[in-house]
Coordinates of C-alpha atoms and ligand atoms in Angstrom, one line a residue:
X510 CA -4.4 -5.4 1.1
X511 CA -1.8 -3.4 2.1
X512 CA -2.6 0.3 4.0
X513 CA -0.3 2.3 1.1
X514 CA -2.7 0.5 -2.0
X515 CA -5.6 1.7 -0.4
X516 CA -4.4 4.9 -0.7
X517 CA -3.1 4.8 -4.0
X518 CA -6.8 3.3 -4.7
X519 CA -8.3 6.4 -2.7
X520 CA -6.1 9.1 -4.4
X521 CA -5.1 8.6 -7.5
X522 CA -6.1 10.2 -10.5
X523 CA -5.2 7.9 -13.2
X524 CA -8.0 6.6 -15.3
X525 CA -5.8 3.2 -16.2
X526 CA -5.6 2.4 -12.0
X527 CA -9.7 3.2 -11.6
X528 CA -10.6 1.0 -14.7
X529 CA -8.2 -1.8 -13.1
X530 CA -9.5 -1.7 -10.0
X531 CA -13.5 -2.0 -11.3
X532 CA -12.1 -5.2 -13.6
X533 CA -10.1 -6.8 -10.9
X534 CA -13.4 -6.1 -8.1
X535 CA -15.8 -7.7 -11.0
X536 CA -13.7 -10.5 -11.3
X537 CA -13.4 -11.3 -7.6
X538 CA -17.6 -11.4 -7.8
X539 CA -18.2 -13.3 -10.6
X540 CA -15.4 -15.8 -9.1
X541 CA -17.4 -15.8 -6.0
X542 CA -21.2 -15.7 -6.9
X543 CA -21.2 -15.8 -10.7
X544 CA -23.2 -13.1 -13.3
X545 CA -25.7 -12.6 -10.4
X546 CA -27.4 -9.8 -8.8
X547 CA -29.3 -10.1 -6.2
X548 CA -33.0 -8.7 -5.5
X549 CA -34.3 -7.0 -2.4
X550 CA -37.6 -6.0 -1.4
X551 CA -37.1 -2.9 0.5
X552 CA -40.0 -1.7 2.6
X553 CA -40.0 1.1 5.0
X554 CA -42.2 0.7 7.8
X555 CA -42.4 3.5 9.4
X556 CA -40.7 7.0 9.4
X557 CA -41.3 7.5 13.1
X558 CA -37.7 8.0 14.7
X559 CA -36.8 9.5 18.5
X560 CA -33.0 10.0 16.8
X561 CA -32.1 13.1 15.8
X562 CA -29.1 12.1 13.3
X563 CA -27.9 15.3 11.8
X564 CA -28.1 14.4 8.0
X565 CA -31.3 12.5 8.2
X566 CA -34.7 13.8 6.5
X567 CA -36.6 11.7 9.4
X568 CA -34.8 12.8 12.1
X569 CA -36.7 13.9 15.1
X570 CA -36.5 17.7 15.1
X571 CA -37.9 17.4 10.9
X572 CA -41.7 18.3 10.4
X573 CA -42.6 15.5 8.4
X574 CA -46.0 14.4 8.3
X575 CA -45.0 10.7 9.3
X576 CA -46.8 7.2 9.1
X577 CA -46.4 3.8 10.0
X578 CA -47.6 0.3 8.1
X579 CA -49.7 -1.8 9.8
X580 CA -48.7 -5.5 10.3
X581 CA -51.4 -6.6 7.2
X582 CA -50.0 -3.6 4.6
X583 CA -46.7 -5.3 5.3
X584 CA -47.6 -8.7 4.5
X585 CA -49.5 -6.9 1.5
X586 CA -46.5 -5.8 0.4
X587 CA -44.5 -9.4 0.6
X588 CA -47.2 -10.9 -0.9
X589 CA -46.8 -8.0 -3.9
X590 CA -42.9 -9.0 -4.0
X591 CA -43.6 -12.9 -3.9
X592 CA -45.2 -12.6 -7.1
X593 CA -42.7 -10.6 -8.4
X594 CA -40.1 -13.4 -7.8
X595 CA -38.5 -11.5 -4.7
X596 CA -36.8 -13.7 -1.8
X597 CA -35.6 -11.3 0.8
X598 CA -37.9 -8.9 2.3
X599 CA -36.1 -6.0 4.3
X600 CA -38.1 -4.4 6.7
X601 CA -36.4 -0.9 7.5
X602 CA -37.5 1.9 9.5
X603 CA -36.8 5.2 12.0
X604 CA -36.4 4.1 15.6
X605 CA -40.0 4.0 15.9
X606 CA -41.2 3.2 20.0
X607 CA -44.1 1.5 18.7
X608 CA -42.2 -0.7 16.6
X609 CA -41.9 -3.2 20.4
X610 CA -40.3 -6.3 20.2
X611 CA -43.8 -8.0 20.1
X612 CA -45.1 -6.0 17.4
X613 CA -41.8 -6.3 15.4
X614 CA -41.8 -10.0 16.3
X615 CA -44.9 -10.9 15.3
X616 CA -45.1 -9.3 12.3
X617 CA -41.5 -11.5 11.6
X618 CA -43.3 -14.8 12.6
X619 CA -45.7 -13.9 10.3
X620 CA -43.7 -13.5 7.1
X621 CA -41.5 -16.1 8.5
X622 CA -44.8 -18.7 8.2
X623 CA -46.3 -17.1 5.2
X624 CA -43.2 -17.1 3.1
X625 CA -40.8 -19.8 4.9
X626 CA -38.8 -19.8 1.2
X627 CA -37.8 -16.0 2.0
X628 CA -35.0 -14.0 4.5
X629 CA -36.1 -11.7 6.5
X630 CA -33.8 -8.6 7.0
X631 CA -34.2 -6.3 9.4
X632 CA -32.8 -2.2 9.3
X633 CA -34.3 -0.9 12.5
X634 CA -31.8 1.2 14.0
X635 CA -29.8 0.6 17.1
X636 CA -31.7 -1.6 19.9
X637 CA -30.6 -4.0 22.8
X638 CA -29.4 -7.8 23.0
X639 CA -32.6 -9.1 23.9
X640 CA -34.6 -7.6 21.5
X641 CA -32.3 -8.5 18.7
X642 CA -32.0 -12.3 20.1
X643 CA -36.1 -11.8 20.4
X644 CA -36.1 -11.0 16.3
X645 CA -33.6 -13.3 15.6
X646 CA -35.5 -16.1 17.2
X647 CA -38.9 -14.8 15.5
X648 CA -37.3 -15.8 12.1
X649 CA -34.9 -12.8 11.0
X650 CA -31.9 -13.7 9.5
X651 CA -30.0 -10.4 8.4
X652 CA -30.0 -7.2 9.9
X653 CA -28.4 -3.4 8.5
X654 CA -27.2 -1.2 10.7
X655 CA -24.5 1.0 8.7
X656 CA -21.9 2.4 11.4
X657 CA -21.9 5.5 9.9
X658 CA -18.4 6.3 10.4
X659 CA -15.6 4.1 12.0
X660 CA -13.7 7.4 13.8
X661 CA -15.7 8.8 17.3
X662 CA -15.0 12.3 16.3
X663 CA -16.4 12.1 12.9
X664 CA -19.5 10.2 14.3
X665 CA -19.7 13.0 17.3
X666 CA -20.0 16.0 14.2
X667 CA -22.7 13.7 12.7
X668 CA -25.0 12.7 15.9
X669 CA -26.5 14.4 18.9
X670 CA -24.6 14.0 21.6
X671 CA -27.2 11.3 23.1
X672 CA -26.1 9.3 20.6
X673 CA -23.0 7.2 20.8
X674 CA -20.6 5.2 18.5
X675 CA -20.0 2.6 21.1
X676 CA -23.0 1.7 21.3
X677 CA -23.7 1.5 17.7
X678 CA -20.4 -0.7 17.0
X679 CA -21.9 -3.1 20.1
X680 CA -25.0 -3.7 18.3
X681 CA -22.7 -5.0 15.3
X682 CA -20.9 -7.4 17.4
X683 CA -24.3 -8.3 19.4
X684 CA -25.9 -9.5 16.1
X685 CA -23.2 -11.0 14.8
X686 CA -22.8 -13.0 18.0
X687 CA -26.6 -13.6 17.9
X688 CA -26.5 -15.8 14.4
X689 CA -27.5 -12.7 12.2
X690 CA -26.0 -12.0 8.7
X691 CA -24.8 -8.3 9.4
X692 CA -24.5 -5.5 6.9
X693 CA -22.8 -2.5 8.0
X694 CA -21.9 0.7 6.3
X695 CA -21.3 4.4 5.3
X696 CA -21.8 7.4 3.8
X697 CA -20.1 8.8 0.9
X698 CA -19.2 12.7 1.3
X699 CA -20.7 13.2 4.3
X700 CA -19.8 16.4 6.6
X701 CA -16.4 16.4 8.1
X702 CA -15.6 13.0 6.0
X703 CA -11.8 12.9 5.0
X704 CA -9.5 10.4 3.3
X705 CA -8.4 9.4 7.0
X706 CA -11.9 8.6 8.3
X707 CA -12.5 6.5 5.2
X708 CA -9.3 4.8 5.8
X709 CA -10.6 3.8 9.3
X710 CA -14.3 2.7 7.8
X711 CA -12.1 0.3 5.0
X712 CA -10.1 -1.1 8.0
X713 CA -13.1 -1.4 10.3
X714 CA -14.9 -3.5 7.6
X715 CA -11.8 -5.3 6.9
X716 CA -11.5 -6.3 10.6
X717 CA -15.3 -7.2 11.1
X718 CA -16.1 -8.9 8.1
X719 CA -19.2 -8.3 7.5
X720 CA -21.9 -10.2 5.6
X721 CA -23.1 -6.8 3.9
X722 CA -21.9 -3.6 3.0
X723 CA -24.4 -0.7 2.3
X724 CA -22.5 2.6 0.9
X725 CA -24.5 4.9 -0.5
X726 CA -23.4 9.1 -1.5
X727 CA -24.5 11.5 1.1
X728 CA -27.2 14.0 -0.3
X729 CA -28.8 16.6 2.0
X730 CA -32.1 16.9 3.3
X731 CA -34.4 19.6 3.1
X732 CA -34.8 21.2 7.3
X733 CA -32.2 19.1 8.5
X734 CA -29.0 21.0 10.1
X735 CA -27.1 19.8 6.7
X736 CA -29.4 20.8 4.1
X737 CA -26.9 23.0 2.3
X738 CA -24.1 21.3 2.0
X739 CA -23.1 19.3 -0.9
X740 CA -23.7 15.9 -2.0
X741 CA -20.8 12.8 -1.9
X742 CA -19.2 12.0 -5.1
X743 CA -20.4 9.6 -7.3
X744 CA -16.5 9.3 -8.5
X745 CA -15.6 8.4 -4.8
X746 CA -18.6 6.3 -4.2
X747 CA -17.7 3.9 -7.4
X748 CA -14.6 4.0 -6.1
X749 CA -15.3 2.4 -2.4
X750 CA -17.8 0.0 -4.1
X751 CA -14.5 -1.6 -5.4
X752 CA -12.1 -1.4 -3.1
X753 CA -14.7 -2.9 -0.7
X754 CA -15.0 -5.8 -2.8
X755 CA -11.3 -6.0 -2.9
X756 CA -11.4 -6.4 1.0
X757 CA -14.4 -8.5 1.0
X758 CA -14.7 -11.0 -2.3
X759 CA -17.5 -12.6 -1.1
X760 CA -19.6 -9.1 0.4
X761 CA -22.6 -8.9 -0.6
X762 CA -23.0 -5.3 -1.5
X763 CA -26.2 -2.9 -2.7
X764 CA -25.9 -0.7 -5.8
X765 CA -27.8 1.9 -3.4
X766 CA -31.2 3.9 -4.2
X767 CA -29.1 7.0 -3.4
X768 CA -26.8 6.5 -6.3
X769 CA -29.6 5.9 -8.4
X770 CA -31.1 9.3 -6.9
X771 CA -27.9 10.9 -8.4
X772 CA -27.5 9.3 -11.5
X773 CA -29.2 8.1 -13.9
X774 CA -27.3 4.9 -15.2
X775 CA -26.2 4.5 -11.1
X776 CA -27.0 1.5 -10.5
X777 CA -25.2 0.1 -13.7
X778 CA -22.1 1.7 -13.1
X779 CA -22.3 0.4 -9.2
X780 CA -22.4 -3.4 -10.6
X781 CA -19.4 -2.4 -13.2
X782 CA -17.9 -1.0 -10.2
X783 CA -18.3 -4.9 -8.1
X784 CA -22.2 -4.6 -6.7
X785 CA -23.7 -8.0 -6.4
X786 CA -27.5 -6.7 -5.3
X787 CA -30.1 -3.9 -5.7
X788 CA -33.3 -3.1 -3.2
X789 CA -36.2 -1.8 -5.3
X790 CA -38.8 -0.3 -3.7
X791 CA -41.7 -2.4 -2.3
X792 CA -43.0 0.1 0.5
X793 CA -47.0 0.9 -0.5
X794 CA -46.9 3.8 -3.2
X795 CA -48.8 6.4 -0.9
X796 CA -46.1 6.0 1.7
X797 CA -42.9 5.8 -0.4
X798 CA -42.5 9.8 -0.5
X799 CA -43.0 9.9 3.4
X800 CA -39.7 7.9 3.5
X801 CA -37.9 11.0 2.6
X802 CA -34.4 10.7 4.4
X803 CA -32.7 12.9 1.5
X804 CA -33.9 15.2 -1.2
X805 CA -35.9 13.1 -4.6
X806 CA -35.3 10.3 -3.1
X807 CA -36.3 8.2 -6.2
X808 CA -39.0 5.4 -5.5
X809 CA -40.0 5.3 -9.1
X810 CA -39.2 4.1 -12.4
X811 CA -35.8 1.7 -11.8
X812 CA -36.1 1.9 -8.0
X813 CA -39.9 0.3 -7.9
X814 CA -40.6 -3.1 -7.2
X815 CA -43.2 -3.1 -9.4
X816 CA -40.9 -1.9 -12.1
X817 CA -38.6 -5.2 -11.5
X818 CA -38.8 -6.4 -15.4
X819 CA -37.5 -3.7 -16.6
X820 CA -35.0 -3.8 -13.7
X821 CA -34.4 -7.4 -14.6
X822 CA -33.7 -6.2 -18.8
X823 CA -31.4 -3.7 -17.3
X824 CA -29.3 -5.7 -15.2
X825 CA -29.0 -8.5 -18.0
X826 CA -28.8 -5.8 -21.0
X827 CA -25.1 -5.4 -18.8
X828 CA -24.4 -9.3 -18.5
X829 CA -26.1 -9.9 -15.1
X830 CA -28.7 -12.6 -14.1
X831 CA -31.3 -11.7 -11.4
X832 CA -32.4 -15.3 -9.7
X833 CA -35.3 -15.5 -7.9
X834 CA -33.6 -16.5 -4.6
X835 CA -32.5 -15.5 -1.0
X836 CA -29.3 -14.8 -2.4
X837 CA -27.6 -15.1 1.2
X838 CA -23.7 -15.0 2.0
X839 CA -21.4 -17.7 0.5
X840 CA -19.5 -18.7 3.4
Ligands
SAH838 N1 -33.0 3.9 11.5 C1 -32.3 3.0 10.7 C2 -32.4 3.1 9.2 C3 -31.8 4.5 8.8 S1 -32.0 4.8 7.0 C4 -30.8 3.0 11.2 O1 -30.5 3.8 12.1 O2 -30.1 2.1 10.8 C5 -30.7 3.9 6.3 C6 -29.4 4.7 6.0 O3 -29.7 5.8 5.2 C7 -28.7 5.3 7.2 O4 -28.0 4.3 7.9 C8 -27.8 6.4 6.5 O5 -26.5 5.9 6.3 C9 -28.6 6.6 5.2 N2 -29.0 8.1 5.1 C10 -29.6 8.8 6.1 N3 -29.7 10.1 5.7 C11 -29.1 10.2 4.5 C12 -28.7 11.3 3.6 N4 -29.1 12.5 3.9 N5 -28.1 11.0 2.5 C13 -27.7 9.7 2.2 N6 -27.9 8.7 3.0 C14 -28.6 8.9 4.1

């Protein structure tokens, strides 16, 4: 796609050009995967993280009271999401010291040998080549690590300074060297975001080709250093959705919980806006409010696991099947 349609696609304002460009992003999906969404059983392990990312509700400096699964409450979990006809497991979590590459390897051998019909995807943050060839060898097979922003300046205004962006674009080419179906991603309205820095995440993801793309509307957290400032369009995030799918026809790509969070019908307008997959909420129920990266963060209702039937009458009440399968990336 040419720069100039992208920013038509970005800027305009008439309602004929948006409804186009959801049809034309459906169509591309449906060409590539059929009437199919794809189910993921989110569960977040722990909310322990030594980063101190500006907009996050876990970051470091926040006084949250914080918890970590054990190895058998995460296998509890699988099992719960087994029976409920879920085939990919994501395992996400703060960048937790305790979570070692022997702990977070043997707790992947394990699902890997309890449930050898099911991926295993891994959102743990930023970590080294050997530890992500040690989890890739232990049986994971995708792994999330949104990018956050694809210009240094922008990702400076969002991150300590201890933090850097080369470092967290090398662990997307480390695990995509490393065998791994990689998902990468962004925020919608986050500080200091402009039409130019979403011009460089569209042509980042263009470039890299990822497997996975997670965008999801920024919405503040309470005690972090961004807790007043206003939450990312929904407009803007349908908007993306779409044009990413134009990029990518064969990305697989989340209706995310934090559109859900600020709609109502969100995740049915995301899949009329080109999403191909949504990631209920499998994390144990005492533990899901702990997970609190932004404000009412919903867990509930649509975004439970254990709510997947009526998930499942939603999705086809809009013309979309929900197989129980891996769903992985046509390549
Ligand atoms: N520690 C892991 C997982 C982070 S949580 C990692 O670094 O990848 C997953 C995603 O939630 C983040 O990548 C970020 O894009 C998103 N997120 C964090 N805080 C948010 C906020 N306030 N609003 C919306 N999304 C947020």
């Amino acid at each position: 796609m040419l720069s100039s349609d992208i920013d038509h696609l970005l800027t305009t304002s008439d309602p004929t050009a948006i409804d186009e460009l959801y049809a034309e992003a459906c169509r591309l999906r449906d060409a590539a995967y059929g009437r199919q969404v794809f189910v993921r059983g989110l569960i977040e392990i722990t909310n322990h993280c030594g980063n101190d990312c500006l907009y996050c509700g876990i970051r470091r400096s926040n006084t949250c009271r914080r918890y970590r699964l054990t190895k058998e409450q995460i296998l509890d979990c699988c099992r719960q999401g087994h029976e409920l006809g879920i085939r990919t497991f994501v395992l996400q979590g703060g960048e937790d010291a305790w979570m070692t590459d022997e702990r977070v390897a043997d707790i992947v051998k394990s699902i890997r040998s309890q449930y050898p019909d099911c991926a295993i995807t891994l959102s743990l943050g930023e970590r080294g080549y050997d530890s992500f060839c040690r989890l890739r060898e232990a049986g994971a097979d995708r792994y999330l690590l949104r990018h956050e922003t694809a210009d240094r300046d922008h990702y400076a205004r969002l991150h300590p300074t201890e933090m850097s962006f080369d470092h967290r674009m090398q662990c997307l080419r480390d695990l995509r060297e490393l065998g791994y179906q990689v998902g990468c991603g962004f925020m919608v309205g986050s500080p200091f975001q402009t039409i130019e820095t979403i011009k460089k995440d569209l042509a980042f993801i263009a470039d890299f080709k990822p497997e996975m793309v997670g965008i999801g509307p920024f919405i503040p957290a309470e005690g972090t250093p961004f807790a007043d400032r206003k939450a990312g369009s929904i407009e803007m995030t349908l908007r993306l959705l779409a044009i990413i799918r134009l990029l990518l026809p064969k990305v697989l790509l989340p209706a995310t919980t934090a559109l859900g969070t600020l709609h109502p019908k969100g995740r049915e307008l995301a899949i009329a806006a080109g999403a191909n997959v949504v990631m209920p909420n499998l994390s144990p129920q005492d533990t899901r409010a702990l997970y609190s990266i932004y404000n009412n963060k919903l867990s509930t209702g649509s975004e439970a696991a254990e709510s997947i039937a009526d998930i499942r009458a939603r999705l086809k009440a809009i013309g979309m099947d929900t197989p129980v399968s891996r769903g992985d990336f046509k390549a």
